[in-house]
Coordinates of C-alpha atoms in Angstrom, one line a residue:
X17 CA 125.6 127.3 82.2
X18 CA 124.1 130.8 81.1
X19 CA 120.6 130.9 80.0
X20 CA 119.0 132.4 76.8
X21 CA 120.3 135.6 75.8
X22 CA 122.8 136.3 78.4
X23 CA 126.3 137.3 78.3
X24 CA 126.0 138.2 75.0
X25 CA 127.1 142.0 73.8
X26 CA 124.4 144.1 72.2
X27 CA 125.4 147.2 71.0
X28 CA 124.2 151.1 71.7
X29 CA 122.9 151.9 68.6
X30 CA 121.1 147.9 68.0
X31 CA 117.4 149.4 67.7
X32 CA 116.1 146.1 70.0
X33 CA 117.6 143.3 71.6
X34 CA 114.6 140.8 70.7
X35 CA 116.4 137.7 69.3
X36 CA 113.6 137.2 66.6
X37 CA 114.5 141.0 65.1
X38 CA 118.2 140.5 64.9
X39 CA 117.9 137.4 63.1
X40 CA 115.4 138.3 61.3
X41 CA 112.8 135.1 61.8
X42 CA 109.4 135.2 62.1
X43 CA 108.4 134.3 65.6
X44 CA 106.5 131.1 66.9
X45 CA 102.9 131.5 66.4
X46 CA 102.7 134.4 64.1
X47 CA 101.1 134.4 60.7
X48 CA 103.3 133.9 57.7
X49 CA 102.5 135.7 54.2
X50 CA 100.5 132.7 53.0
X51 CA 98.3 132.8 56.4
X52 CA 99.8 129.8 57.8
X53 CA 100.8 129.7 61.1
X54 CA 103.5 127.4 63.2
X55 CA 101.9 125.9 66.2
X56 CA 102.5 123.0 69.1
X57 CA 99.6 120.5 68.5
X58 CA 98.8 117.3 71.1
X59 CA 97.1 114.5 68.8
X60 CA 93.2 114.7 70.4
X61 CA 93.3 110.5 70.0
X62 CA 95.0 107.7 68.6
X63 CA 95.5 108.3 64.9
X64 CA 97.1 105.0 62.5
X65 CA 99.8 106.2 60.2
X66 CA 99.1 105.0 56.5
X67 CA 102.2 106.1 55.7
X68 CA 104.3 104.1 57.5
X69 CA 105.3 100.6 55.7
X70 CA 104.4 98.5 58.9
X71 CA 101.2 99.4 61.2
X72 CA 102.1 102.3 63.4
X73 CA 100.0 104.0 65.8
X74 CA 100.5 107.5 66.8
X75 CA 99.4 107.6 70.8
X76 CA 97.2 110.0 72.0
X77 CA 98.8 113.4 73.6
X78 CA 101.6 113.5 71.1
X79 CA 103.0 116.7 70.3
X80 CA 103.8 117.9 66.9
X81 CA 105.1 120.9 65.6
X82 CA 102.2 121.6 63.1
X83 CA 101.3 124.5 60.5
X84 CA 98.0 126.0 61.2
X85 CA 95.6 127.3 58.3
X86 CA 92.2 128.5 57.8
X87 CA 90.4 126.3 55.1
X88 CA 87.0 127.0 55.5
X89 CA 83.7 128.5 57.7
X90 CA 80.9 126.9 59.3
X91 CA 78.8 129.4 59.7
X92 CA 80.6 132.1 61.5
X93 CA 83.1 129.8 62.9
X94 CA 86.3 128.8 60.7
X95 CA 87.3 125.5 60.0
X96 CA 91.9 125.1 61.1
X97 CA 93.6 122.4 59.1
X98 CA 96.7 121.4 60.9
X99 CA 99.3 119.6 58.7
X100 CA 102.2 117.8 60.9
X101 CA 105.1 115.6 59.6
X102 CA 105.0 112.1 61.3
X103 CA 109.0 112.0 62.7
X104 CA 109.2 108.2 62.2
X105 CA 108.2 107.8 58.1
X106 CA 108.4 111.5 57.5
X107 CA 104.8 111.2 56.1
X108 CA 102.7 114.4 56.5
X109 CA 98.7 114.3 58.7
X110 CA 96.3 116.7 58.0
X111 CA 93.5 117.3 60.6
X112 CA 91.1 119.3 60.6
X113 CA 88.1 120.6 63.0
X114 CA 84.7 119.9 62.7
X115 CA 82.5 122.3 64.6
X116 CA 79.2 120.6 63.5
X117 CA 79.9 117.4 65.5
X118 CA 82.4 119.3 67.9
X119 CA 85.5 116.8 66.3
X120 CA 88.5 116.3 64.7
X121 CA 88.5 114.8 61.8
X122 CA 91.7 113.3 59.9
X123 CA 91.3 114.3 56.6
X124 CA 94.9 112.3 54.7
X125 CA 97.7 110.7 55.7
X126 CA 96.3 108.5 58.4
X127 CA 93.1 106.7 60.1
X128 CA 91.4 108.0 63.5
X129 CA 91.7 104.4 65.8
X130 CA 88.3 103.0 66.4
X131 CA 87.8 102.7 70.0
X132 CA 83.8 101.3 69.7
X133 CA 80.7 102.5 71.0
X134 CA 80.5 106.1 72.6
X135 CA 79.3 106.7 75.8
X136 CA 78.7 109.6 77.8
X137 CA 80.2 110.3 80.7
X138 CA 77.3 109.7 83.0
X139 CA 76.6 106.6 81.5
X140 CA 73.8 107.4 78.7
X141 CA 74.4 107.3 75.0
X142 CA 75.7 109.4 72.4
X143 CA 73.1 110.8 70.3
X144 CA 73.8 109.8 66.2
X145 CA 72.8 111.9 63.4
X146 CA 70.0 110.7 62.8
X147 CA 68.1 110.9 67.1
X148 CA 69.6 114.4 66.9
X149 CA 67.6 115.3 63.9
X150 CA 64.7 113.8 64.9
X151 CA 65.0 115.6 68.2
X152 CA 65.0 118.7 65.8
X153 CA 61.2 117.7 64.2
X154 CA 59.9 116.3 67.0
X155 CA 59.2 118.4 69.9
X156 CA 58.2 115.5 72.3
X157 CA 60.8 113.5 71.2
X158 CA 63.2 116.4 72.5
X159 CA 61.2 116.5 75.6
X160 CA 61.8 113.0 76.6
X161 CA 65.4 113.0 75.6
X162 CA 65.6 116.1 77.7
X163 CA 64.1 114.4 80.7
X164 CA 66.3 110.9 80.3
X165 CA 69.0 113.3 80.2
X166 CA 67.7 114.8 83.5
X167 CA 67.5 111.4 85.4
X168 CA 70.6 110.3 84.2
X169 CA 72.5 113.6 85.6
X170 CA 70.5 112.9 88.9
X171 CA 71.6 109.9 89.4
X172 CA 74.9 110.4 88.9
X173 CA 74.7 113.2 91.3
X174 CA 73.1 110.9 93.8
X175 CA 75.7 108.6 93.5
X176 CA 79.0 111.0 93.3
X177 CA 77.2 112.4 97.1
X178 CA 76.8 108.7 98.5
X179 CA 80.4 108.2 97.6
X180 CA 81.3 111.4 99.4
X181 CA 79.1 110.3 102.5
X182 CA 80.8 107.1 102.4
X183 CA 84.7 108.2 102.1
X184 CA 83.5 111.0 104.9
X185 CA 82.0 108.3 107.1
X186 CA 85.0 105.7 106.7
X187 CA 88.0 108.1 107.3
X188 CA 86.7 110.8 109.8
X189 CA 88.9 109.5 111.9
X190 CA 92.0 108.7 110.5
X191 CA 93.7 106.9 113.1
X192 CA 91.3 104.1 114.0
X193 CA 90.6 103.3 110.1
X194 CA 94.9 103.2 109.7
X195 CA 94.5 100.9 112.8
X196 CA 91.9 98.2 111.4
X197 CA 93.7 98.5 108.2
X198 CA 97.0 97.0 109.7
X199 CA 95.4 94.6 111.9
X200 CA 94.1 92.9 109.5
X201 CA 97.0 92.9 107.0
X202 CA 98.8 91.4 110.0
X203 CA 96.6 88.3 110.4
X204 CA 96.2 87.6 106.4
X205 CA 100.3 88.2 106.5
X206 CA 100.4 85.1 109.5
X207 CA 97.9 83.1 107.2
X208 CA 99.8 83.7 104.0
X209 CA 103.0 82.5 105.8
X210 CA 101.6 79.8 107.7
X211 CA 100.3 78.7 104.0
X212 CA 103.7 79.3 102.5
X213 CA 105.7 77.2 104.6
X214 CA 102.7 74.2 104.7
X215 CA 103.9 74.4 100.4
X216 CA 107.4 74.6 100.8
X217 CA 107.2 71.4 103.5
X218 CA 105.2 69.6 101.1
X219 CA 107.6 70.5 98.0
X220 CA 110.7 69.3 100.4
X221 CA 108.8 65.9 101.2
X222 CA 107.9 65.1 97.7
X223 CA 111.3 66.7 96.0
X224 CA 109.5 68.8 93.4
X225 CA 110.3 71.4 92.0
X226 CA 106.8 73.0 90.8
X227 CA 104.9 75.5 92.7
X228 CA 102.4 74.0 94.6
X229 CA 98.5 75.3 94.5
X230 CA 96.9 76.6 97.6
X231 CA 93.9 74.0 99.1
X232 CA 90.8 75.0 97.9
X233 CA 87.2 74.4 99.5
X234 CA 86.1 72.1 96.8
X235 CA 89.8 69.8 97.3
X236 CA 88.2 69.3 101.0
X237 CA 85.2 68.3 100.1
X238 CA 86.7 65.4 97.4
X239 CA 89.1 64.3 100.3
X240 CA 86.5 63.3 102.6
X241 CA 84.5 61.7 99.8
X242 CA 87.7 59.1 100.4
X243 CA 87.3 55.8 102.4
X244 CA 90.4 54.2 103.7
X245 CA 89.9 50.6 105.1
X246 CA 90.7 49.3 108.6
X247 CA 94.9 48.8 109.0
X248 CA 94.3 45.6 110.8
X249 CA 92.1 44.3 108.0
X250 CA 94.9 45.1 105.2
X251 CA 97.5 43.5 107.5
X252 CA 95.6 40.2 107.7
X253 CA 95.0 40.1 103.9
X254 CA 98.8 40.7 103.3
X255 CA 99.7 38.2 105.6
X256 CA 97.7 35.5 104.1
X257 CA 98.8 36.5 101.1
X258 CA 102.3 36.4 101.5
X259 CA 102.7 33.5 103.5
X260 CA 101.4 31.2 100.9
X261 CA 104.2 29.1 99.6
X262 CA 105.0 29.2 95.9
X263 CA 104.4 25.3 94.4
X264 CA 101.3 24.2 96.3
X265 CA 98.0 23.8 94.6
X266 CA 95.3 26.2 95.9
X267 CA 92.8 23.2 95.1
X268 CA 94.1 21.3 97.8
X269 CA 94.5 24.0 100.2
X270 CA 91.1 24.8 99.7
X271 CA 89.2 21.1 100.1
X272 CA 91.5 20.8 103.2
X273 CA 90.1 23.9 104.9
X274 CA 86.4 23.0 103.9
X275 CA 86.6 19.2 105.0
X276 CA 88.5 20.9 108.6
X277 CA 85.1 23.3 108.8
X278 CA 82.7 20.5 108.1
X279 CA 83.9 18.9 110.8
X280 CA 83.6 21.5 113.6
X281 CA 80.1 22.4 112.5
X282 CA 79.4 18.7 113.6
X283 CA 81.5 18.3 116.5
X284 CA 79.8 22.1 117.8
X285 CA 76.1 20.5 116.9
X286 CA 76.7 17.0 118.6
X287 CA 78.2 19.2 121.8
X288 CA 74.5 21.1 121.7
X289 CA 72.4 17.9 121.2
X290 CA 74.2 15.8 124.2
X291 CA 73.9 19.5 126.7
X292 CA 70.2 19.8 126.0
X293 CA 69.6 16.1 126.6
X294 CA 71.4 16.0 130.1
X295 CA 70.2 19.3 131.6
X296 CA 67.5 21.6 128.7
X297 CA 67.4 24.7 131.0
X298 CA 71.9 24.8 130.8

């Protein structure tokens, strides 16, 4: 494939062989006759389009093909409007700058997304109209600001050099960190699978079909909060229970065996009496 402006014929007497010139366009970026110009510009934040019939949201970092013009001066510095055509509803965005606050405001066809509170960088707040004009009258307020501003920037700078210390002190040598690195993924790999396989057994045993939760420390704890009784003892209270033979009245059952026990507690007392009578040190 031949790139731009190749193989094509231009003739002896052609006074230039600049593509803008023989077509006779104006070239990117140059001023038109109404002082607009034709520039590629990248959307500073998200911006809403009121245009659209549904909700849209133009990212951040889109580019536009947008006409440039100069609507105004703060002070010495001019104020650029830049006017873009939304490609989805075809509706037009004006933005312009705003070198009092250092912004971009979006003057029509749209809403700047509200993305809350600012915050600085290194953590302290950004100063509203209002601080920043009383900074302005009061020469002590400015002072303090100036020295919160100070400790803040120290501290940050403490803590971006403790970071550095710490990534110096961990990977100075390379080798040995790689190596405790991979030990220790191997043994949490062997736990992970020992745990895996413990789940799939119990899945197998119970046939289900549900993913089955890892045991936790407090599931420990609940399970030896459990008391299971003796097996011998629940084998003796089945037995008696299940050899009891449907049609019999418990009533009798039960005068039979306290008559029977009656009786031995006498027998076992006259047996006592009669031994301590014959010989009292047996």
């Amino acid at each position: 494939m031949q790139g731009f402006n190749m193989g094509r014929y231009h003739p002896p007497d052609a006074p230039t062989t600049n593509p803008n010139t023989l077509h006779r366009r104006r070239a990117p970026g140059t001023l038109s006759k109404s002082g607009t110009q034709t520039v590629r510009f990248e959307m500073p934040f998200a911006v809403w389009c009121s245009s659209c019939p549904k909700p849209t949201l133009i990212p951040q970092g889109v580019r536009f093909n947008a006409e440039k013009k100069k609507v105004g001066m703060y002070f010495s510095t001019p104020i650029w409007e830049f006017t873009m055509k939304h490609n989805i509803c075809g509706g037009a965005v004006e933005i312009r700058t705003d070198p009092k606050t250092t912004r971009y405001l979006v003057v029509s066809g749209g809403k700047a997304r509200d993305y809350g509170e600012d915050v600085a960088v290194l953590g302290g707040p950004v100063l509203s109209e209002k601080e920043k004009e009383e900074r302005k009258e009061d020469a002590f307020a400015a002072l303090e600001g100036k020295a919160e501003e100070e400790a803040v920037v120290l501290e940050g700078k403490r803590r971006v050099e403790e970071l550095i210390e710490g990534r110096e002190r961990d990977w100075s040598d390379t080798w040995s960190a790689n190596r405790r690195l991979r030990e220790g993924f191997r043994r949490e790999r062997k736990v992970l699978k020992r745990e895996e396989e413990g789940r799939e057994r119990l899945k197998e045993k119970f046939g289900i079909e549900v993913e089955v939760e890892g045991e936790t420390e407090e599931d420990r704890r609940r399970a030896k909060l459990v008391m299971f009784g003796d097996v011998g003892d629940r084998q003796a209270e089945c037995a008696e229970y299940f050899s009891r033979t449907p049609g019999r009245s418990s009533t009798s059952k039960r005068k039979g065996i306290e008559s029977e026990s009656k009786s031995s507690a006498l027998r076992r007392q006259l047996v006592s009496n009669t031994r301590a009578a014959i010989d009292p040190f047996g």
